[in-house]
Coordinates of C-alpha atoms in Angstrom, one line a residue:
X122 CA 38.1 42.6 63.8
X123 CA 34.8 43.2 64.3
X124 CA 33.7 43.3 60.6
X125 CA 36.1 40.4 60.1
X126 CA 34.2 38.5 62.1
X127 CA 31.0 39.6 59.8
X128 CA 33.2 38.4 57.0
X129 CA 34.4 34.8 58.8
X130 CA 30.8 34.0 59.8
X131 CA 29.1 34.9 56.5
X132 CA 31.7 32.3 54.8
X133 CA 30.8 30.0 58.0
X134 CA 27.4 30.1 56.9
X135 CA 28.0 29.6 53.1
X136 CA 30.1 26.3 53.6
X137 CA 26.8 24.9 55.9
X138 CA 23.8 26.3 53.6
X139 CA 26.0 25.8 50.4
X140 CA 28.2 23.1 50.0
X141 CA 28.9 22.3 46.3
X142 CA 28.7 18.3 45.8
X143 CA 31.9 17.4 44.4
X144 CA 35.4 16.5 46.4
X145 CA 37.4 18.6 48.2
X146 CA 40.7 19.5 47.8
X147 CA 43.6 18.4 50.5
X148 CA 44.3 21.1 53.4
X149 CA 45.5 23.4 52.0
X150 CA 49.1 25.2 53.2
X151 CA 49.2 28.9 52.2
X152 CA 47.6 31.2 54.7
X153 CA 46.2 34.7 53.6
X154 CA 43.0 37.4 53.6
X155 CA 41.6 35.8 50.3
X156 CA 39.0 38.6 51.1
X157 CA 41.8 41.1 49.2
X158 CA 42.7 39.2 46.3
X159 CA 41.4 39.1 42.9
X160 CA 38.3 37.5 43.9
X161 CA 36.6 38.2 47.5
X162 CA 33.4 36.0 46.8
X163 CA 36.7 33.7 46.1
X164 CA 37.4 34.4 49.3
X165 CA 34.6 34.0 51.6
X166 CA 34.9 30.5 50.4
X167 CA 37.9 29.4 50.6
X168 CA 37.8 29.7 54.2
X169 CA 34.3 28.2 54.2
X170 CA 36.4 25.6 53.5
X171 CA 39.4 25.6 55.3
X172 CA 37.2 27.7 59.4
X173 CA 40.7 26.5 60.6
X174 CA 42.9 28.8 58.2
X175 CA 40.8 31.8 60.3
X176 CA 42.6 33.3 63.4
X177 CA 42.2 31.7 66.2
X178 CA 40.7 34.2 68.0
X179 CA 37.2 34.1 65.2
X180 CA 37.6 30.3 65.6
X181 CA 34.8 29.7 67.7
X182 CA 32.9 31.9 66.3
X183 CA 33.2 30.2 63.0
X184 CA 31.2 27.2 65.9
X185 CA 28.5 28.6 67.1
X186 CA 27.5 29.9 63.7
X187 CA 25.9 26.4 62.9
X188 CA 22.8 27.0 65.1
X189 CA 22.9 30.4 63.6
X190 CA 23.1 28.5 59.7
X191 CA 19.9 25.8 60.6
X192 CA 17.7 28.7 61.8
X193 CA 18.4 30.4 58.1
X194 CA 17.7 27.0 56.4
X195 CA 14.2 27.4 58.6
X196 CA 13.3 30.5 58.1
X197 CA 13.9 30.5 54.3
X198 CA 11.7 32.3 52.6
X199 CA 10.4 33.5 48.7
X200 CA 7.0 33.7 49.0
X201 CA 6.7 37.6 48.1
X202 CA 4.2 38.3 45.1
X203 CA 6.8 37.9 41.9
X204 CA 4.6 39.8 39.9
X205 CA 4.5 43.5 42.2
X206 CA 6.1 45.9 40.7
X207 CA 9.7 47.3 42.5
X208 CA 9.9 51.0 42.1
X209 CA 14.0 50.4 42.1
X210 CA 14.4 47.2 43.1
X211 CA 15.7 44.6 41.1
X212 CA 14.8 41.5 42.6
X213 CA 12.8 39.1 44.6
X214 CA 14.2 38.8 47.7
X215 CA 12.4 37.9 50.9
X216 CA 15.3 36.8 53.4
X217 CA 17.9 40.2 53.9
X218 CA 20.8 38.9 51.8
X219 CA 23.2 41.1 50.3
X220 CA 23.5 41.5 46.1
X221 CA 25.9 43.1 44.2
X222 CA 28.5 44.3 41.5
X223 CA 26.1 44.8 38.5
X224 CA 25.8 43.9 35.5
X225 CA 22.4 45.3 32.8
X226 CA 21.9 45.2 29.5
X227 CA 19.0 46.6 27.4
X228 CA 17.6 44.3 24.2
X229 CA 18.5 46.2 21.0
X230 CA 14.9 46.1 18.7
X231 CA 13.2 45.8 22.0
X232 CA 14.3 48.7 25.0
X233 CA 11.3 46.5 26.9
X234 CA 13.4 43.3 28.1
X235 CA 16.4 44.0 30.6
X236 CA 18.2 41.0 32.1
X237 CA 20.4 42.4 34.7
X238 CA 23.0 40.4 37.3
X239 CA 24.5 39.8 40.3
X240 CA 26.4 38.2 43.0
X241 CA 23.2 37.1 44.9
X242 CA 23.6 35.7 48.2
X243 CA 21.2 34.4 48.4
X244 CA 23.8 31.2 47.2
X245 CA 23.6 30.5 50.8
X246 CA 20.2 28.8 50.7
X247 CA 20.8 27.2 47.4
X248 CA 22.0 23.4 48.1
X249 CA 24.8 23.2 45.1
X250 CA 26.1 26.6 46.6
X251 CA 25.8 28.5 42.9
X252 CA 25.9 32.2 43.7
X253 CA 25.6 34.5 40.2
X254 CA 22.0 36.1 40.5
X255 CA 20.1 36.6 36.9
X256 CA 17.3 39.4 37.0
X257 CA 14.5 39.3 33.8
X258 CA 11.9 41.7 33.1
X259 CA 9.7 41.8 29.9
X260 CA 8.3 46.0 30.8
X261 CA 11.6 48.1 30.9
X262 CA 12.2 47.3 34.4
X263 CA 8.6 47.9 36.2
X264 CA 8.2 43.9 37.5
X265 CA 11.5 41.6 38.1
X266 CA 9.1 38.6 35.3
X267 CA 12.0 36.0 36.9
X268 CA 15.0 35.4 38.7
X269 CA 17.0 33.3 39.8
X270 CA 20.9 31.6 40.1
X271 CA 23.3 30.5 36.8
X272 CA 23.3 26.8 36.7
X273 CA 26.8 25.0 37.4
X274 CA 28.7 24.1 34.2
X275 CA 30.7 21.1 34.0
X276 CA 34.6 21.3 34.7
X277 CA 36.7 17.5 34.1
X278 CA 33.6 15.6 34.9
X279 CA 32.1 17.4 38.3
X280 CA 29.0 20.7 38.0
X281 CA 31.1 23.3 39.5
X282 CA 28.3 26.1 40.7
X283 CA 28.4 29.8 39.8
X284 CA 30.2 31.8 41.4
X285 CA 29.9 36.0 40.7
X286 CA 31.3 37.9 38.4
X287 CA 28.6 38.7 36.9
X288 CA 28.2 40.3 33.2
X289 CA 24.5 39.8 31.1
X290 CA 24.2 41.2 27.3
X291 CA 21.5 40.2 24.7
X292 CA 21.9 39.9 20.7
X293 CA 19.7 39.7 18.0
X294 CA 16.2 38.7 19.0
X295 CA 16.2 39.1 22.4
X296 CA 18.7 36.3 22.7
X297 CA 20.0 36.0 26.3
X298 CA 23.2 35.4 27.5
X299 CA 25.7 34.6 30.5
X300 CA 28.9 35.1 32.0
X301 CA 30.6 33.7 35.1
X302 CA 32.8 32.8 36.7
X303 CA 32.7 28.9 38.4
X304 CA 35.1 27.4 40.3
X305 CA 35.3 25.1 43.5
X306 CA 35.6 25.5 46.9
X307 CA 39.2 25.4 47.7
X308 CA 42.2 27.6 47.1
X309 CA 43.5 30.1 44.3
X310 CA 44.9 27.4 42.5
X311 CA 43.9 24.3 44.3
X312 CA 40.5 24.5 42.7
X313 CA 38.7 23.7 39.8
X314 CA 38.2 26.9 38.5
X315 CA 37.1 28.1 34.8
X316 CA 34.8 30.6 33.1
X317 CA 30.9 30.2 32.3
X318 CA 28.4 31.4 29.5
X319 CA 25.3 30.6 29.1
X320 CA 22.3 31.7 26.7
X321 CA 18.7 31.3 26.6
X322 CA 15.8 33.3 25.7
X323 CA 12.8 35.2 26.8
X324 CA 10.2 33.0 25.7
X325 CA 12.2 29.8 28.0
X326 CA 13.7 32.4 30.9
X327 CA 9.7 33.7 31.9
X328 CA 8.3 29.9 31.1
X329 CA 10.7 28.1 33.1
X330 CA 10.3 27.6 36.8
X331 CA 10.4 30.3 39.3
X332 CA 11.4 31.7 42.7
X333 CA 12.1 28.6 44.9
X334 CA 12.2 24.5 44.5
X335 CA 13.9 22.6 45.6
X336 CA 15.5 24.2 48.3
X337 CA 17.2 26.7 46.5
X338 CA 16.4 29.6 43.6
X339 CA 18.4 27.1 41.0
X340 CA 16.2 26.3 37.7
X341 CA 18.3 24.8 34.9
X342 CA 16.4 24.9 32.3
X343 CA 16.2 28.5 32.5
X344 CA 19.1 28.3 30.8
X345 CA 19.4 25.3 28.4
X346 CA 22.8 26.1 26.2
X347 CA 25.6 27.1 28.5
X348 CA 29.9 26.0 28.5
X349 CA 32.6 26.8 29.3
X350 CA 35.4 28.5 27.3
X351 CA 37.9 27.9 29.3
X352 CA 39.2 26.1 32.7
X353 CA 42.0 27.3 35.2
X354 CA 45.6 25.1 35.0
X355 CA 47.2 24.2 37.7
X356 CA 48.0 26.8 40.4
X357 CA 45.7 29.2 37.9
X358 CA 42.2 31.2 38.9
X359 CA 40.1 32.3 36.1
X360 CA 38.9 35.6 37.4
X361 CA 36.6 38.3 36.1
X362 CA 35.1 37.9 32.7
X363 CA 33.8 40.5 31.1
X364 CA 31.8 39.9 27.0
X365 CA 30.2 41.4 24.7
X366 CA 27.3 39.9 22.3
X367 CA 27.6 41.2 18.7
X368 CA 28.0 41.6 14.3
X369 CA 31.3 41.1 13.6
X370 CA 31.5 41.3 9.5
X371 CA 31.8 37.9 7.9
X372 CA 31.4 36.0 10.7
X373 CA 27.7 38.0 11.7
X374 CA 26.5 37.5 15.4
X375 CA 29.4 36.6 17.5
X376 CA 30.2 36.0 21.9
X377 CA 32.9 37.0 22.8
X378 CA 34.7 36.7 26.2
X379 CA 37.7 38.6 27.5
X380 CA 39.0 37.2 30.9
X381 CA 41.9 37.3 33.5
X382 CA 44.4 33.8 34.0
X383 CA 45.7 34.2 36.9
X384 CA 48.3 32.4 39.4
X385 CA 51.3 32.6 41.4
X386 CA 49.2 33.7 44.7
X387 CA 51.6 34.9 47.1
X388 CA 50.9 34.4 50.6
X389 CA 48.3 37.6 50.8
X390 CA 46.0 36.0 47.4
X391 CA 46.9 38.5 45.4
X392 CA 48.1 37.3 42.0
X393 CA 52.1 37.5 41.0
X394 CA 51.0 37.1 37.2
X395 CA 48.4 37.4 35.8
X396 CA 47.5 37.4 31.7
X397 CA 44.2 38.7 29.9
X398 CA 43.2 36.1 27.5
X399 CA 40.2 36.1 24.7
X400 CA 37.5 33.6 23.2
X401 CA 35.0 33.8 20.6
X402 CA 32.1 31.4 20.3
X403 CA 29.4 31.3 17.8
X404 CA 26.1 33.0 18.7
X405 CA 24.9 29.3 19.9
X406 CA 27.7 28.4 21.7
X407 CA 28.3 25.6 19.4
X408 CA 32.0 26.4 18.9
X409 CA 34.3 28.7 20.7
X410 CA 38.0 29.4 19.5
X411 CA 40.8 28.1 21.6
X412 CA 42.2 31.1 24.0
X413 CA 43.7 34.2 22.3
X414 CA 46.4 35.9 24.6
X415 CA 46.3 40.1 24.8
X416 CA 48.5 41.4 26.9
X417 CA 51.9 39.5 25.6
X418 CA 55.0 40.4 27.8
X419 CA 53.2 41.8 30.6
X420 CA 53.7 40.5 34.1
X421 CA 50.4 41.4 35.3
X422 CA 47.4 42.2 34.2
X423 CA 43.9 42.4 35.1
X424 CA 40.6 43.3 34.1
X425 CA 39.4 43.6 30.9
X426 CA 36.6 45.1 29.1
X427 CA 34.8 44.3 26.0
X428 CA 33.0 46.2 22.9
X429 CA 31.3 45.1 19.7
X430 CA 31.3 48.3 17.9
X431 CA 28.9 49.0 15.4
X432 CA 32.0 48.9 12.6
X433 CA 32.4 45.1 13.3
X434 CA 35.5 45.8 15.2
X435 CA 36.2 44.4 18.7
X436 CA 37.9 46.5 20.8
X437 CA 39.2 45.2 24.6
X438 CA 40.7 47.0 27.3
X439 CA 42.5 46.0 30.6
X440 CA 45.0 47.6 33.2
X441 CA 48.4 46.3 33.4
X442 CA 50.1 46.7 37.2
X443 CA 53.4 47.7 37.5
X444 CA 54.6 46.1 41.2
X445 CA 55.1 42.5 42.4
X446 CA 51.6 41.9 41.7
X447 CA 48.2 43.7 40.9
X448 CA 48.3 45.8 44.4
X449 CA 51.8 47.4 42.4
X450 CA 51.8 50.7 42.7
X451 CA 50.8 51.9 39.6
X452 CA 49.2 51.0 36.3
X453 CA 48.2 51.6 32.8
X454 CA 45.5 50.6 30.9
X455 CA 45.9 49.4 27.3
X456 CA 43.7 48.1 24.1
X457 CA 43.9 45.7 22.0
X458 CA 41.4 46.0 18.6
X459 CA 40.9 43.2 15.7
X460 CA 38.7 44.2 11.8
X461 CA 35.5 42.8 11.1
X462 CA 35.4 38.8 11.1
X463 CA 38.6 38.1 12.3
X464 CA 40.2 37.0 16.0
X465 CA 43.7 38.5 15.7
X466 CA 43.9 41.5 16.9
X467 CA 46.7 43.3 15.0
X468 CA 46.5 46.1 17.6
X469 CA 47.9 46.8 20.5
X470 CA 48.3 49.8 22.0
X471 CA 49.2 51.4 25.5
X472 CA 46.6 54.2 27.3
X473 CA 48.6 57.6 28.7
X474 CA 50.0 56.5 31.8
X475 CA 48.5 58.0 35.3
X476 CA 50.3 57.0 38.6
X477 CA 47.9 58.1 40.8
X478 CA 45.3 55.5 39.7
X479 CA 43.3 53.7 42.8
X480 CA 44.7 50.7 43.6
X481 CA 43.1 47.5 44.4
X482 CA 44.2 45.0 47.0
X483 CA 45.8 47.6 49.7
X484 CA 44.1 51.0 49.0
X485 CA 40.6 52.3 50.2
X486 CA 39.4 55.6 49.8
X487 CA 39.7 57.5 52.8
X488 CA 36.4 57.5 54.4
X489 CA 34.9 54.2 53.3
X490 CA 36.3 51.3 53.7
X491 CA 35.4 48.3 50.7
X492 CA 37.5 47.1 48.1
X493 CA 38.4 49.5 45.1
X494 CA 40.7 48.8 42.5
X495 CA 40.0 50.0 38.9
X496 CA 39.3 48.7 36.0
X497 CA 39.7 50.0 32.3
X498 CA 36.1 50.3 30.6
X499 CA 36.1 51.5 27.0
X500 CA 32.9 52.6 24.6
X501 CA 33.6 52.8 20.8
X502 CA 31.2 55.8 18.6
X503 CA 31.4 56.5 14.8
X504 CA 32.4 59.8 14.8
X505 CA 32.1 61.4 10.8
X506 CA 32.1 57.3 10.3
X507 CA 35.0 56.3 11.9
X508 CA 35.2 54.4 15.4
X509 CA 36.1 56.5 18.5
X510 CA 37.3 55.0 21.1
X511 CA 36.6 56.0 25.2
X512 CA 38.4 54.9 28.4
X513 CA 37.9 55.4 31.6
X514 CA 39.0 55.1 34.8
X515 CA 39.9 56.4 38.7
X516 CA 42.6 58.9 40.0
X517 CA 43.0 60.1 43.4
X518 CA 43.4 63.5 44.1
X519 CA 46.2 62.2 46.5
X520 CA 47.7 58.8 47.3
X521 CA 48.9 59.1 51.5
X522 CA 50.8 56.3 52.6
X523 CA 50.7 53.9 49.7
X524 CA 46.7 52.9 51.1
X525 CA 44.8 55.9 51.0
X526 CA 43.2 57.4 47.9
X527 CA 41.8 60.7 48.0
X528 CA 38.7 61.9 46.0
X529 CA 39.1 60.1 43.1
X530 CA 38.3 61.2 39.9
X531 CA 36.9 59.6 36.9
X532 CA 39.1 60.6 34.2
X533 CA 38.4 59.8 30.7
X534 CA 40.1 60.1 27.3
X535 CA 39.6 58.9 23.8
X536 CA 41.5 58.2 20.5
X537 CA 40.1 58.3 16.3
X538 CA 43.2 56.8 14.9
X539 CA 42.9 53.2 16.9
X540 CA 44.9 54.2 20.3
X541 CA 47.8 55.6 18.5
X542 CA 46.9 58.7 20.0
X543 CA 44.7 60.0 22.4
X544 CA 43.4 62.5 24.1
X545 CA 44.5 64.4 26.8
X546 CA 43.2 62.5 30.3
X547 CA 40.8 65.1 31.7
X548 CA 37.7 64.4 34.8
X549 CA 34.2 64.2 33.8
X550 CA 33.5 63.9 37.4
X551 CA 32.6 67.0 39.2
X552 CA 34.2 67.0 42.6
X553 CA 34.5 65.0 45.7
X554 CA 35.0 60.9 46.0
X555 CA 34.2 59.4 42.2
X556 CA 34.3 55.4 41.7
X557 CA 33.4 52.7 40.0
X558 CA 32.8 54.3 36.3
X559 CA 31.5 52.5 33.2
X560 CA 29.7 53.7 30.1
X561 CA 27.5 52.4 26.8
X562 CA 26.6 53.9 23.8
X563 CA 23.3 54.5 22.8
X564 CA 23.0 52.4 19.2
X565 CA 19.9 54.4 17.9
X566 CA 20.4 58.3 19.3
X567 CA 24.4 57.8 19.0
X568 CA 24.3 59.6 22.8
X569 CA 27.8 58.3 25.2
X570 CA 26.2 58.1 28.9
X571 CA 28.6 57.0 31.6
X572 CA 27.8 56.0 35.5
X573 CA 29.3 56.0 39.5
X574 CA 28.7 56.1 42.3
X575 CA 30.4 59.4 43.8
X576 CA 30.2 60.5 47.2
X577 CA 30.5 64.3 47.1
X578 CA 26.9 64.9 47.6
X579 CA 28.5 64.5 51.8
X580 CA 30.4 67.1 51.8
X581 CA 31.5 67.1 55.3
X582 CA 32.6 63.2 55.5
X583 CA 32.6 62.3 52.1
X584 CA 31.2 58.7 52.9
X585 CA 27.4 58.3 52.2
X586 CA 27.4 57.4 48.4
X587 CA 25.2 58.5 45.5
X588 CA 25.2 57.1 41.7
X589 CA 25.9 60.3 39.2
X590 CA 25.2 60.0 35.3
X591 CA 26.3 62.0 32.8
X592 CA 25.8 62.1 29.0
X593 CA 29.3 63.1 27.2
X594 CA 30.2 65.0 23.6
X595 CA 31.6 63.3 21.2
X596 CA 34.8 65.3 22.1
X597 CA 34.2 63.5 25.7
X598 CA 33.1 66.6 27.8
X599 CA 30.2 66.2 30.0
X600 CA 26.9 67.8 28.4
X601 CA 24.2 66.8 31.0
X602 CA 25.0 65.7 34.6
X603 CA 21.8 64.2 37.2
X604 CA 21.8 62.8 40.1
X605 CA 20.0 59.2 40.5
X606 CA 19.7 58.7 43.5
X607 CA 17.3 60.5 45.5
X608 CA 18.9 59.4 49.6
X609 CA 22.8 58.9 49.7
X610 CA 23.5 55.4 50.8
X611 CA 25.0 54.3 53.9
X612 CA 27.0 51.9 52.5
X613 CA 28.3 50.4 56.0
X614 CA 24.4 49.2 57.0
X615 CA 24.0 46.1 55.4
X616 CA 23.8 43.8 58.7
X617 CA 26.4 40.7 56.7
X618 CA 28.9 42.5 54.3
X619 CA 28.8 45.3 56.8
X620 CA 31.3 48.2 54.9
X621 CA 33.8 45.7 53.9
X622 CA 32.5 44.9 49.7
X623 CA 30.0 46.5 47.5
X624 CA 30.9 44.5 44.3
X625 CA 33.6 45.8 41.5
X626 CA 31.2 47.4 39.3
X627 CA 28.4 48.7 39.0
X628 CA 26.4 48.7 34.8
X629 CA 25.0 50.8 32.9
X630 CA 23.5 50.3 29.4
X631 CA 21.4 52.7 26.8
X632 CA 19.1 52.6 23.9
X633 CA 16.5 55.3 22.0
X634 CA 17.2 57.9 24.5
X635 CA 16.9 56.3 27.8
X636 CA 19.7 54.5 29.9
X637 CA 19.4 52.2 33.2
X638 CA 22.4 52.1 35.8
X639 CA 21.8 49.0 38.1
X640 CA 23.5 49.5 40.9
X641 CA 22.8 48.3 44.8
X642 CA 22.4 50.3 47.7
X643 CA 20.9 49.8 51.7
X644 CA 17.9 51.5 51.2
X645 CA 15.3 48.8 51.6
X646 CA 14.3 47.5 55.1
X647 CA 14.4 43.4 55.4
X648 CA 13.6 41.3 58.5
X649 CA 17.4 39.6 58.2
X650 CA 16.9 35.1 57.7
X651 CA 13.3 36.5 59.0
X652 CA 14.1 36.8 62.5
X653 CA 14.3 40.1 64.7
X654 CA 13.3 44.0 62.9
X655 CA 13.7 45.1 59.1
X656 CA 17.1 46.6 58.6
X657 CA 18.6 48.3 56.0
X658 CA 20.6 45.4 53.8
X659 CA 22.8 45.5 50.1
X660 CA 20.2 44.8 47.5
X661 CA 20.9 45.4 43.8
X662 CA 18.0 48.5 42.1
X663 CA 16.9 49.7 38.5
X664 CA 17.0 53.1 37.5
X665 CA 16.0 54.5 33.8
X666 CA 17.0 57.8 33.3
X667 CA 15.9 60.2 29.5
X668 CA 18.9 60.8 28.0

């Protein structure tokens, strides 16, 4: 209950400090713990707008938090050295609020340009309630050139803030792209919900306002081009978008965005229907296709991953959940492929089924309490001139009482014939507990790299967390393995989130023989909103690795 109390207190702070400037829906009638639903940040905002839905024994904590919120406003900071060397830290946070769910991309033609994104809880201090953070470096990750929060987009005439689930990529000429959920503060299915896509340039993002002004970190001029690629129908919610930018045959450079369209939410806020959709936009975002359904015939599908490969084809993977909702007892991956220049996905193939996949929602690791779930991530490499598709996920060594995942391994399979046949799935992790894998292919060297969190360096308790990076051979076996973090992370030490949420993913990007992995940890000590003594709190970190 102490952990729940911290989360509820956090939700109230969000409501008091960052109430969005659009009308609230009528009081919802749907109860349930939305913190375990498809989007944890969405759950926080639901309880923010409707604290009366909290358990009776926690309602007093919400009321008592008002004075804390007032002090937080007064303590709002942002006066640090914007250009100071941060070693591995990849933000300028001076108030000690969390960042998690890290995305990262480098510019292919100039890898000194690195663009990252986070769920940034400095949105608590933003008047508009924007929650998707962006972080830009132009010197290979040594310093942060600028950062902020993605601005709102317009949905049905309303200004709807950015709401997390960040994905950031770079395009030709180091053009900058961002993807975000954008939604209101009402209940799932009863609030405006869309997928926003943003575009900027290095010049614009480095010369626009820096730091906090006008009471927040949102500067719309940093991201002058932005649009909504889809809006949820009544009763539905758009979730977990992913994006890539690249050249696709005769279409030239394009932007592909995939996401889940969720509905039929049960009492616990879990979807009982989920559709994978994709949209292709021009590079300048001036035009986009209508949403394209990929998961036809599947009841609950979620968590897409998108790659525009060197062959010009577009590859999208996702998970199908077997059961009544996305916490169903089993899951399998799927692959869809569109030919270069095409918006038709003429190939759809299943990834080998695995009934011990790490589950979302009700599932936890045996020694940690943060939410987990499996996303089928992919990368593509040309081997002998032909595309080879690599797909990864987490598999529990054992699943106890249907909810406890023991010692999950990172699994990998590959296909050289567009998913018609697959290699035998094999682990690429090296023991212990491993989760949240991500893959990338170096466009210059062809090296395949992977990254994930591991608890294997805590051999007694399997609790403390590290980051591991591997380089893979073309046959999917590990050629080299490296521990990234020198000091293991204690995930429970953040004063706001405790050990309840570290995000749902991290990301790695590779170029010219180097790789950068973007992850979160509690290594830095900061006084929370200017009060008390410096304590460990959750930050996003960026580390460069030579392949």
